[in-house]
mmCIF file of C-alpha atoms in Angstrom:
data_model
loop_
_atom_site.group_PDB
_atom_site.id
_atom_site.type_symbol
_atom_site.label_atom_id
_atom_site.label_comp_id
_atom_site.label_asym_id
_atom_site.label_seq_id
_atom_site.Cartn_x
_atom_site.Cartn_y
_atom_site.Cartn_z
ATOM 1 C CA MET A 1 28.958 62.744 -44.381
ATOM 2 C CA LEU A 2 29.859 66.006 -46.055
ATOM 3 C CA ASN A 3 32.801 64.374 -47.861
ATOM 4 C CA TYR A 4 30.612 61.632 -49.164
ATOM 5 C CA LYS A 5 28.116 64.134 -50.526
ATOM 6 C CA ILE A 6 30.879 66.152 -52.229
ATOM 7 C CA GLU A 7 32.270 63.059 -53.832
ATOM 8 C CA TYR A 8 28.859 62.083 -55.081
ATOM 9 C CA ILE A 9 28.151 65.465 -56.581
ATOM 10 C CA LYS A 10 31.614 65.552 -58.217
ATOM 11 C CA PHE A 11 30.828 62.160 -59.745
ATOM 12 C CA GLU A 12 27.518 63.365 -61.107
ATOM 13 C CA LEU A 13 29.060 66.507 -62.562
ATOM 14 C CA ILE A 14 31.914 64.594 -64.269
ATOM 15 C CA TYR A 15 29.858 61.731 -65.709
ATOM 16 C CA TYR A 16 26.618 63.360 -66.559
ATOM 17 C CA GLU A 17 27.541 66.877 -67.401
ATOM 18 C CA GLY A 18 30.885 66.154 -69.011
ATOM 19 C CA LEU A 19 32.559 68.612 -66.704
ATOM 20 C CA THR A 20 36.166 68.123 -65.760
ATOM 21 C CA LEU A 21 38.637 70.246 -63.933
ATOM 22 C CA LYS A 22 41.549 69.173 -66.057
ATOM 23 C CA ASN A 23 41.540 69.563 -69.865
ATOM 24 C CA SER A 24 45.246 69.916 -70.582
ATOM 25 C CA ASP A 25 48.672 68.783 -69.289
ATOM 26 C CA ILE A 26 49.765 72.370 -68.724
ATOM 27 C CA LEU A 27 48.586 74.506 -65.897
ATOM 28 C CA ILE A 28 49.134 78.260 -65.683
ATOM 29 C CA ILE A 29 49.378 79.547 -62.114
ATOM 30 C CA ILE A 30 48.451 83.188 -61.707
ATOM 31 C CA PRO A 31 49.155 84.568 -58.215
ATOM 32 C CA ALA A 32 47.013 87.680 -57.651
ATOM 33 C CA TYR A 33 47.327 90.028 -54.762
ATOM 34 C CA ASN A 34 45.157 93.161 -55.179
ATOM 35 C CA GLU A 35 45.104 92.871 -58.967
ATOM 36 C CA ALA A 36 41.440 93.837 -59.519
ATOM 37 C CA GLU A 37 42.403 96.084 -62.463
ATOM 38 C CA ASN A 38 44.621 93.578 -64.201
ATOM 39 C CA ILE A 39 43.228 90.147 -63.519
ATOM 40 C CA GLU A 40 40.463 90.382 -66.115
ATOM 41 C CA LEU A 41 42.946 91.341 -68.824
ATOM 42 C CA VAL A 42 45.192 88.382 -67.979
ATOM 43 C CA VAL A 43 42.499 85.730 -67.622
ATOM 44 C CA ASP A 44 40.331 86.850 -70.518
ATOM 45 C CA ASN A 45 43.316 86.783 -72.791
ATOM 46 C CA LEU A 46 43.968 83.196 -71.655
ATOM 47 C CA THR A 47 40.384 81.989 -71.996
ATOM 48 C CA TYR A 48 39.897 83.531 -75.470
ATOM 49 C CA ASN A 49 43.263 82.931 -77.087
ATOM 50 C CA TYR A 50 44.898 80.091 -75.221
ATOM 51 C CA GLN A 51 42.233 77.477 -74.507
ATOM 52 C CA CYS A 52 44.876 74.763 -74.921
ATOM 53 C CA TYR A 53 46.163 75.601 -71.416
ATOM 54 C CA ASP A 54 44.412 75.240 -68.074
ATOM 55 C CA TYR A 55 44.825 78.110 -65.628
ATOM 56 C CA ILE A 56 44.206 78.829 -61.955
ATOM 57 C CA VAL A 57 44.018 82.196 -60.286
ATOM 58 C CA ILE A 58 45.306 82.231 -56.741
ATOM 59 C CA ASN A 59 43.743 85.036 -54.798
ATOM 60 C CA ASP A 60 46.273 85.681 -52.086
ATOM 61 C CA GLY A 61 43.950 87.252 -49.522
ATOM 62 C CA SER A 62 43.449 90.432 -51.563
ATOM 63 C CA SER A 63 41.844 93.334 -49.780
ATOM 64 C CA ASP A 64 40.292 94.766 -52.998
ATOM 65 C CA ASN A 65 37.585 93.023 -55.094
ATOM 66 C CA THR A 66 39.868 90.576 -56.931
ATOM 67 C CA LEU A 67 37.792 87.717 -55.476
ATOM 68 C CA ASP A 68 34.458 89.202 -56.552
ATOM 69 C CA ILE A 69 35.770 89.552 -60.134
ATOM 70 C CA CYS A 70 36.864 85.936 -60.163
ATOM 71 C CA LYS A 71 33.467 84.769 -58.890
ATOM 72 C CA GLN A 72 31.438 86.952 -61.286
ATOM 73 C CA ASN A 73 33.347 85.903 -64.364
ATOM 74 C CA GLY A 74 33.340 82.242 -63.374
ATOM 75 C CA TYR A 75 37.150 81.967 -63.365
ATOM 76 C CA ASN A 76 38.887 78.916 -62.040
ATOM 77 C CA TYR A 77 40.353 80.203 -58.746
ATOM 78 C CA LEU A 78 41.678 79.263 -55.367
ATOM 79 C CA ASP A 79 40.846 81.693 -52.594
ATOM 80 C CA LEU A 80 43.410 81.822 -49.759
ATOM 81 C CA PRO A 81 41.697 83.057 -46.610
ATOM 82 C CA MET A 82 44.647 85.374 -45.788
ATOM 83 C CA ASN A 83 47.680 86.895 -47.311
ATOM 84 C CA LEU A 84 50.579 84.388 -47.503
ATOM 85 C CA GLY A 85 52.840 86.257 -49.838
ATOM 86 C CA LEU A 86 54.006 85.146 -53.257
ATOM 87 C CA ALA A 87 55.809 82.026 -52.066
ATOM 88 C CA GLY A 88 52.746 80.685 -50.238
ATOM 89 C CA ALA A 89 50.378 81.494 -53.106
ATOM 90 C CA ILE A 90 52.603 79.735 -55.671
ATOM 91 C CA ARG A 91 52.917 76.753 -53.302
ATOM 92 C CA SER A 92 49.171 76.268 -53.093
ATOM 93 C CA GLY A 93 49.123 76.428 -56.880
ATOM 94 C CA PHE A 94 51.737 73.684 -57.102
ATOM 95 C CA ARG A 95 49.800 71.556 -54.684
ATOM 96 C CA TYR A 96 46.651 71.999 -56.816
ATOM 97 C CA ALA A 97 48.652 71.020 -59.908
ATOM 98 C CA TYR A 98 50.081 67.958 -58.203
ATOM 99 C CA SER A 99 46.708 66.768 -56.882
ATOM 100 C CA LEU A 100 45.284 66.891 -60.457
ATOM 101 C CA GLY A 101 48.394 65.328 -61.999
ATOM 102 C CA TYR A 102 49.584 68.111 -64.306
ATOM 103 C CA LYS A 103 52.846 67.477 -66.202
ATOM 104 C CA TYR A 104 53.885 71.112 -66.588
ATOM 105 C CA VAL A 105 53.258 74.249 -64.632
ATOM 106 C CA VAL A 106 53.776 77.788 -65.876
ATOM 107 C CA GLN A 107 53.974 80.617 -63.416
ATOM 108 C CA ILE A 108 53.009 84.083 -64.628
ATOM 109 C CA ASP A 109 52.261 87.288 -62.807
ATOM 110 C CA GLY A 110 48.763 88.632 -62.288
ATOM 111 C CA ASP A 111 49.683 92.069 -63.523
ATOM 112 C CA ASN A 112 49.620 91.330 -67.269
ATOM 113 C CA GLN A 113 53.384 91.803 -67.663
ATOM 114 C CA HIS A 114 53.863 88.384 -69.211
ATOM 115 C CA ASP A 115 52.553 87.368 -72.595
ATOM 116 C CA PRO A 116 51.359 83.772 -72.789
ATOM 117 C CA CYS A 117 52.431 83.524 -76.388
ATOM 118 C CA TYR A 118 55.959 82.566 -75.207
ATOM 119 C CA ILE A 119 54.713 79.507 -73.289
ATOM 120 C CA SER A 120 54.833 77.247 -76.387
ATOM 121 C CA ASN A 121 58.441 78.394 -77.075
ATOM 122 C CA MET A 122 59.401 77.638 -73.517
ATOM 123 C CA LEU A 123 57.721 74.224 -73.709
ATOM 124 C CA ASP A 124 59.552 73.328 -76.919
ATOM 125 C CA TYR A 125 62.827 74.461 -75.399
ATOM 126 C CA MET A 126 62.186 72.383 -72.286
ATOM 127 C CA GLN A 127 61.413 69.236 -74.264
ATOM 128 C CA GLU A 128 64.360 69.742 -76.543
ATOM 129 C CA HIS A 129 66.930 70.295 -73.797
ATOM 130 C CA ASN A 130 65.349 68.057 -71.193
ATOM 131 C CA ASP A 131 65.170 70.914 -68.711
ATOM 132 C CA ASP A 132 63.565 71.008 -65.281
ATOM 133 C CA ILE A 133 62.882 74.736 -65.259
ATOM 134 C CA VAL A 134 62.797 77.181 -68.142
ATOM 135 C CA ILE A 135 62.921 80.872 -67.178
ATOM 136 C CA GLY A 136 61.358 83.511 -69.425
ATOM 137 C CA SER A 137 64.134 86.066 -69.366
ATOM 138 C CA ARG A 138 64.293 89.682 -70.468
ATOM 139 C CA PHE A 139 68.081 89.793 -70.783
ATOM 140 C CA VAL A 140 69.337 86.818 -72.799
ATOM 141 C CA ASN A 141 69.958 88.921 -75.870
ATOM 142 C CA LYS A 142 69.481 92.383 -74.406
ATOM 143 C CA ARG A 143 71.521 94.390 -71.969
ATOM 144 C CA LYS A 144 70.222 95.412 -68.658
ATOM 145 C CA SER A 145 69.509 99.138 -68.091
ATOM 146 C CA ARG A 146 71.382 100.911 -65.365
ATOM 147 C CA SER A 147 69.269 101.316 -62.241
ATOM 148 C CA ILE A 148 69.236 100.259 -58.602
ATOM 149 C CA ARG A 149 66.888 97.430 -59.400
ATOM 150 C CA MET A 150 69.238 96.060 -62.049
ATOM 151 C CA PHE A 151 72.153 96.475 -59.676
ATOM 152 C CA GLY A 152 70.341 94.176 -57.260
ATOM 153 C CA SER A 153 69.619 91.738 -60.064
ATOM 154 C CA ASN A 154 73.309 91.770 -61.039
ATOM 155 C CA LEU A 155 74.373 91.149 -57.453
ATOM 156 C CA ILE A 156 72.186 88.067 -57.240
ATOM 157 C CA GLU A 157 73.350 86.938 -60.715
ATOM 158 C CA VAL A 158 76.984 87.155 -59.692
ATOM 159 C CA SER A 159 76.506 85.335 -56.382
ATOM 160 C CA MET A 160 74.692 82.544 -58.288
ATOM 161 C CA TRP A 161 77.521 82.411 -60.817
ATOM 162 C CA ILE A 162 80.079 82.091 -58.002
ATOM 163 C CA THR A 163 78.210 79.325 -56.211
ATOM 164 C CA THR A 164 76.850 77.332 -59.178
ATOM 165 C CA GLY A 165 79.015 78.218 -62.125
ATOM 166 C CA LYS A 166 75.992 79.061 -64.192
ATOM 167 C CA ARG A 167 74.939 82.539 -65.389
ATOM 168 C CA ILE A 168 71.283 83.214 -65.284
ATOM 169 C CA LYS A 169 70.643 86.670 -66.578
ATOM 170 C CA ASP A 170 67.125 87.373 -65.294
ATOM 171 C CA VAL A 171 67.012 85.615 -61.932
ATOM 172 C CA THR A 172 64.009 87.513 -60.595
ATOM 173 C CA SER A 173 61.788 86.898 -63.603
ATOM 174 C CA GLY A 174 58.282 85.801 -62.581
ATOM 175 C CA MET A 175 57.643 83.787 -65.731
ATOM 176 C CA ARG A 176 58.853 80.218 -65.345
ATOM 177 C CA LEU A 177 57.975 76.763 -66.664
ATOM 178 C CA TYR A 178 58.377 73.757 -64.359
ATOM 179 C CA ASN A 179 58.254 70.066 -65.147
ATOM 180 C CA ALA A 180 56.508 67.304 -63.132
ATOM 181 C CA ARG A 181 59.307 66.581 -60.664
ATOM 182 C CA MET A 182 59.686 70.292 -59.888
ATOM 183 C CA ILE A 183 55.931 70.463 -59.209
ATOM 184 C CA GLU A 184 56.301 67.989 -56.455
ATOM 185 C CA ALA A 185 59.418 69.601 -54.983
ATOM 186 C CA PHE A 186 57.974 73.121 -55.011
ATOM 187 C CA GLY A 187 54.653 72.034 -53.591
ATOM 188 C CA TYR A 188 55.782 69.804 -50.796
ATOM 189 C CA ARG A 189 59.282 70.554 -49.659
ATOM 190 C CA ALA A 190 60.407 73.112 -47.097
ATOM 191 C CA ASN A 191 62.432 76.161 -48.234
ATOM 192 C CA PHE A 192 61.371 75.835 -51.863
ATOM 193 C CA GLY A 193 60.151 79.372 -52.539
ATOM 194 C CA PRO A 194 59.983 80.373 -56.232
ATOM 195 C CA GLU A 195 63.068 82.544 -55.833
ATOM 196 C CA PRO A 196 66.693 82.683 -56.967
ATOM 197 C CA ASP A 197 68.014 80.949 -53.811
ATOM 198 C CA THR A 198 65.966 77.830 -54.653
ATOM 199 C CA ILE A 199 67.160 78.002 -58.269
ATOM 200 C CA ALA A 200 70.785 78.080 -57.110
ATOM 201 C CA PHE A 201 70.273 75.142 -54.809
ATOM 202 C CA LEU A 202 68.511 73.168 -57.522
ATOM 203 C CA ILE A 203 71.392 73.728 -59.934
ATOM 204 C CA ASN A 204 73.789 72.385 -57.316
ATOM 205 C CA CYS A 205 71.470 69.405 -56.863
ATOM 206 C CA GLY A 206 71.822 68.625 -60.552
ATOM 207 C CA ALA A 207 68.641 70.144 -61.986
ATOM 208 C CA ARG A 208 68.816 71.526 -65.525
ATOM 209 C CA ILE A 209 67.743 75.149 -65.627
ATOM 210 C CA ASP A 210 67.832 77.408 -68.678
ATOM 211 C CA GLU A 211 66.341 80.654 -69.836
ATOM 212 C CA ILE A 212 65.056 81.958 -73.111
ATOM 213 C CA GLN A 213 64.367 85.468 -74.345
ATOM 214 C CA VAL A 214 60.860 86.874 -73.835
ATOM 215 C CA GLU A 215 59.509 90.383 -74.046
ATOM 216 C CA MET A 216 57.620 91.801 -71.072
ATOM 217 C CA ARG A 217 55.123 94.612 -70.978
ATOM 218 C CA ASP A 218 55.370 97.322 -68.409
ATOM 219 C CA ARG A 219 52.855 97.301 -65.591
ATOM 220 C CA VAL A 220 49.857 99.499 -66.572
ATOM 221 C CA ASN A 221 47.597 99.454 -63.473
ATOM 222 C CA GLY A 222 48.371 99.103 -59.797
ATOM 223 C CA VAL A 223 51.633 99.166 -57.913
ATOM 224 C CA SER A 224 54.426 96.642 -57.711
ATOM 225 C CA TYR A 225 54.661 94.118 -54.924
ATOM 226 C CA LEU A 226 58.113 95.311 -53.908
ATOM 227 C CA SER A 227 58.544 98.550 -52.026
ATOM 228 C CA PHE A 228 62.007 99.911 -51.153
ATOM 229 C CA THR A 229 62.334 98.358 -47.677
ATOM 230 C CA LYS A 230 60.882 95.103 -49.017
ATOM 231 C CA SER A 231 63.451 95.148 -51.793
ATOM 232 C CA ILE A 232 66.270 95.530 -49.259
ATOM 233 C CA LYS A 233 64.864 92.673 -47.177
ATOM 234 C CA TYR A 234 64.477 90.606 -50.343
ATOM 235 C CA MET A 235 68.137 91.223 -51.323
ATOM 236 C CA ILE A 236 69.459 90.232 -47.853
ATOM 237 C CA HIS A 237 67.262 87.150 -47.848
ATOM 238 C CA MET A 238 68.472 86.097 -51.313
ATOM 239 C CA LEU A 239 72.153 86.726 -50.687
ATOM 240 C CA TYR A 240 72.009 84.815 -47.405
ATOM 241 C CA GLY A 241 70.107 82.038 -49.103
ATOM 242 C CA ILE A 242 72.554 81.715 -51.985
ATOM 243 C CA LEU A 243 75.854 82.344 -50.219
ATOM 244 C CA VAL A 244 75.282 80.733 -46.832
ATOM 245 C CA PHE A 245 72.103 78.753 -46.432
ATOM 246 C CA GLN A 246 72.285 76.487 -49.482
ATOM 247 C CA TRP A 247 75.547 74.909 -48.258
ATOM 248 C CA LEU A 248 73.892 73.797 -45.014
ATOM 249 C CA ARG A 249 70.979 72.083 -46.785
ATOM 250 C CA LYS A 250 70.911 68.411 -47.632
ATOM 251 C CA LYS A 251 71.490 67.804 -51.321
ATOM 252 C CA GLY A 252 69.063 65.055 -52.151
ATOM 253 C CA LYS A 253 68.003 63.588 -55.401
ATOM 254 C CA LEU A 254 65.111 65.402 -56.909
ATOM 255 C CA MET B 1 88.197 87.057 -19.087
ATOM 256 C CA THR B 2 88.930 83.501 -17.913
ATOM 257 C CA THR B 3 89.726 80.544 -20.073
ATOM 258 C CA LEU B 4 86.632 78.755 -18.765
ATOM 259 C CA LEU B 5 84.355 81.553 -20.085
ATOM 260 C CA ARG B 6 86.067 81.334 -23.446
ATOM 261 C CA ILE B 7 85.636 77.561 -23.537
ATOM 262 C CA CYS B 8 81.968 78.013 -22.621
ATOM 263 C CA LEU B 9 81.465 80.536 -25.432
ATOM 264 C CA VAL B 10 83.127 78.383 -28.055
ATOM 265 C CA THR B 11 81.241 75.217 -26.966
ATOM 266 C CA LEU B 12 77.930 77.111 -27.005
ATOM 267 C CA ALA B 13 78.627 78.471 -30.448
ATOM 268 C CA VAL B 14 79.743 75.168 -31.858
ATOM 269 C CA PHE B 15 76.732 73.344 -30.403
ATOM 270 C CA SER B 16 74.268 75.862 -31.676
ATOM 271 C CA ILE B 17 75.781 75.743 -35.177
ATOM 272 C CA ILE B 18 75.687 71.939 -35.201
ATOM 273 C CA PHE B 19 72.135 71.891 -33.958
ATOM 274 C CA MET B 20 71.047 74.457 -36.592
ATOM 275 C CA ILE B 21 72.670 72.492 -39.390
ATOM 276 C CA TYR B 22 70.978 69.352 -38.140
ATOM 277 C CA ARG B 23 67.590 71.162 -38.215
ATOM 278 C CA ILE B 24 68.237 72.597 -41.632
ATOM 279 C CA ARG B 25 69.228 69.207 -43.077
ATOM 280 C CA GLY B 26 66.086 67.678 -41.739
ATOM 281 C CA ALA B 27 64.165 70.550 -43.484
ATOM 282 C CA LYS B 28 62.619 71.462 -40.157
ATOM 283 C CA ILE B 29 63.358 75.136 -40.142
ATOM 284 C CA ARG B 30 62.770 78.036 -42.508
ATOM 285 C CA LEU B 31 65.590 80.019 -44.050
ATOM 286 C CA GLN B 32 64.442 83.281 -42.377
ATOM 287 C CA ASP B 33 64.673 81.782 -38.916
ATOM 288 C CA THR B 34 68.201 80.390 -39.253
ATOM 289 C CA ALA B 35 69.925 83.719 -39.982
ATOM 290 C CA PHE B 36 69.679 84.954 -36.397
ATOM 291 C CA TRP B 37 71.172 81.830 -34.844
ATOM 292 C CA ILE B 38 73.965 81.429 -37.356
ATOM 293 C CA PHE B 39 74.880 85.079 -36.853
ATOM 294 C CA THR B 40 74.764 84.820 -33.050
ATOM 295 C CA ALA B 41 76.859 81.658 -33.071
ATOM 296 C CA VAL B 42 79.483 83.212 -35.270
ATOM 297 C CA MET B 43 79.624 86.285 -32.932
ATOM 298 C CA LEU B 44 80.102 84.083 -29.919
ATOM 299 C CA LEU B 45 82.752 82.079 -31.692
ATOM 300 C CA ILE B 46 84.644 85.279 -32.538
ATOM 301 C CA LEU B 47 84.372 86.522 -28.932
ATOM 302 C CA GLY B 48 85.545 83.189 -27.584
ATOM 303 C CA ILE B 49 88.513 82.746 -29.923
ATOM 304 C CA PHE B 50 89.735 86.333 -29.963
ATOM 305 C CA PRO B 51 89.350 87.798 -26.465
ATOM 306 C CA SER B 52 91.062 90.982 -27.653
ATOM 307 C CA VAL B 53 87.843 91.945 -29.480
ATOM 308 C CA SER B 54 85.880 92.044 -26.206
ATOM 309 C CA PHE B 55 88.714 93.868 -24.379
ATOM 310 C CA TRP B 56 88.750 96.505 -27.067
ATOM 311 C CA ALA B 57 84.915 96.852 -27.081
ATOM 312 C CA SER B 58 84.640 97.045 -23.285
ATOM 313 C CA ASP B 59 87.364 99.786 -23.236
ATOM 314 C CA ILE B 60 85.442 101.842 -25.756
ATOM 315 C CA LEU B 61 81.990 101.319 -24.149
ATOM 316 C CA GLY B 62 83.309 101.721 -20.582
ATOM 317 C CA PHE B 63 82.636 98.219 -19.189
ATOM 318 C CA GLN B 64 84.677 97.295 -16.072
ATOM 319 C CA SER B 65 85.577 93.880 -17.479
ATOM 320 C CA ALA B 66 85.434 92.020 -20.764
ATOM 321 C CA SER B 67 83.087 89.398 -19.362
ATOM 322 C CA ASN B 68 80.584 92.046 -18.475
ATOM 323 C CA PHE B 69 80.625 93.095 -22.073
ATOM 324 C CA ILE B 70 79.939 89.495 -23.193
ATOM 325 C CA PHE B 71 77.037 89.180 -20.769
ATOM 326 C CA PHE B 72 75.660 92.502 -22.027
ATOM 327 C CA ILE B 73 75.884 91.336 -25.649
ATOM 328 C CA MET B 74 74.115 88.078 -24.864
ATOM 329 C CA ILE B 75 71.319 89.874 -22.978
ATOM 330 C CA CYS B 76 70.890 92.145 -25.994
ATOM 331 C CA PHE B 77 70.610 89.203 -28.349
ATOM 332 C CA LEU B 78 68.090 87.420 -26.102
ATOM 333 C CA PHE B 79 66.077 90.623 -25.646
ATOM 334 C CA GLU B 80 65.856 91.082 -29.392
ATOM 335 C CA LYS B 81 64.792 87.486 -29.893
ATOM 336 C CA ILE B 82 62.101 87.648 -27.241
ATOM 337 C CA LEU B 83 60.786 90.820 -28.710
ATOM 338 C CA THR B 84 60.491 89.408 -32.213
ATOM 339 C CA ILE B 85 59.025 86.135 -30.916
ATOM 340 C CA SER B 86 56.411 88.026 -29.012
ATOM 341 C CA ILE B 87 55.465 90.049 -32.131
ATOM 342 C CA VAL B 88 55.293 86.879 -34.255
ATOM 343 C CA GLN B 89 53.239 85.067 -31.683
ATOM 344 C CA SER B 90 50.748 87.910 -31.511
ATOM 345 C CA HIS B 91 50.413 87.823 -35.305
ATOM 346 C CA MET B 92 49.972 84.094 -35.320
ATOM 347 C CA GLU B 93 47.212 84.149 -32.733
ATOM 348 C CA GLU B 94 45.366 86.781 -34.723
ATOM 349 C CA ASP B 95 45.800 84.724 -37.915
ATOM 350 C CA TYR B 96 44.671 81.594 -36.173
ATOM 351 C CA SER B 97 41.377 83.075 -35.063
ATOM 352 C CA VAL B 98 40.766 84.470 -38.523
ATOM 353 C CA LEU B 99 41.505 81.087 -40.101
ATOM 354 C CA VAL B 100 39.096 79.203 -37.816
ATOM 355 C CA ALA B 101 36.390 81.740 -38.501
ATOM 356 C CA GLU B 102 37.009 81.518 -42.296
ATOM 357 C CA LEU B 103 36.925 77.715 -42.153
ATOM 358 C CA ALA B 104 33.552 77.724 -40.367
ATOM 359 C CA LEU B 105 32.127 80.248 -42.830
ATOM 360 C CA ARG B 106 33.263 78.296 -45.850
ATOM 361 C CA ASN B 107 31.997 75.053 -44.426
ATOM 362 C CA LYS B 108 28.608 76.614 -43.929
ATOM 363 C CA GLU B 109 28.584 77.954 -47.512
ATOM 364 C CA LEU B 110 29.473 74.555 -48.830
ATOM 365 C CA GLU B 111 26.750 72.812 -46.871
ATOM 366 C CA GLU B 112 24.159 75.234 -48.132
ATOM 367 C CA LYS B 113 25.259 74.696 -51.711
ATOM 368 C CA ILE B 114 25.070 70.957 -51.298
ATOM 369 C CA ASN B 115 21.611 71.138 -49.811
ATOM 370 C CA GLU B 116 20.498 73.357 -52.728
ATOM 371 C CA LEU B 117 21.866 70.878 -55.238
ATOM 372 C CA GLU B 118 20.169 67.998 -53.516
ATOM 373 C CA ASP B 119 16.851 69.697 -53.393
ATOM 374 C CA SER B 120 16.927 70.570 -57.094
#
C-alpha cells in the first residue's frame, strides 16, 4: 500500500511539476562524514557554477549536524543510518547512480579539496582514450614531497607497479571518474572498495585506468579521516590486497 | 613430533587454503576476513614441513615436546579468533537494533509525509 502511494506521488511530481531526479548523465558522489564546516562550500560551488552535473551527498552517519545542513539547504542527499566508512558510503552512491542509469560517476571528497573544474578535462580524457577510470592525480607532472605519508603512497605505487606493470602516481587520490560498467562493478560486487587494491585488480582484469594532473587545495576545516593507527591499518590492508589477495580472486570479464 | 602429526598439520593447512580460495573466488568473503586464515594456514604449513622450527621454538620457550608447542600455538590462534568474533558479534547486535529502530522511524516519517500530501 505504501509503495503504491509513493509511486503515485512520484508520478504526479514528475508529470505535473516537471520535477526529475536526473538532469544529466554525470553524477558527482560526495561522501561526507562529519563535514558540517565544508559541505556547504562544496555543494554550493556545484549548484552555482556546475549545474551541468548532478550530485548526491552521502551522509555517512555523521555525528555532527551535516544532515541538518543538507536538509535545510535542500541538497540532494542520501542519509545512511549509521557509519559505514568510505567504501560503504561510495557503494551506496554507486547503487544510486546505477538505479537512475547514470553513464558517468565522479567521486570527490566532502572536504573541499577537489575542484570540480577538472571534471570536464577528466571526461574529455576518458572519452578520448576509452578509459574505464580516470584518476585526478597530484603527481603526474609534479614530484612528491618527502614525508611519511608520501612514503606510504610510494610503497603502494611500487607494489602496484610490480603486480600490474603500470605506474599510477597518486594511488590514494579521492577524485576519480568512472564509466558505466565500473558503476555496476563498484556498486554490486564484493571486495570492490574505491581503493588501490581494487584498481590493481581491475588493471589485471583488463580495465583501462589512467590519471591526469589536477591541483588540490589543502583542507581548511575539520580533521582528516586517517589517523596514524588507521593509516597503518590501511597500509597493511592495501599491501595484502595488492600483493596476495588479488591473485586468489577470480578474474572475470567486467 | 610424529610423522602423523606432521601429515595432519599439512593436510589441515592445505585444506584451509583451498577452502579459502574457493570462498574468495565465489566472492563470498571479504578481504579483511581472509588474512587471518591465510596466515594461519601458512604457519601450519611451515610447522608441518619443517619440524626443526617447532623444536627450536619449544627449546627456547621451555616446552617439553614440540607437539606441545604446536598445540599451544593452535590454542592461541583459536583464542584470538574467538575473542575478535565475540567483539564483532557484539558490535553487530548493537548495529542491528539501531538499524531496526531507524527503519521504523523513517517509515513513520514517510507515512506522515504521504498523508500530508494526500490531505493537501
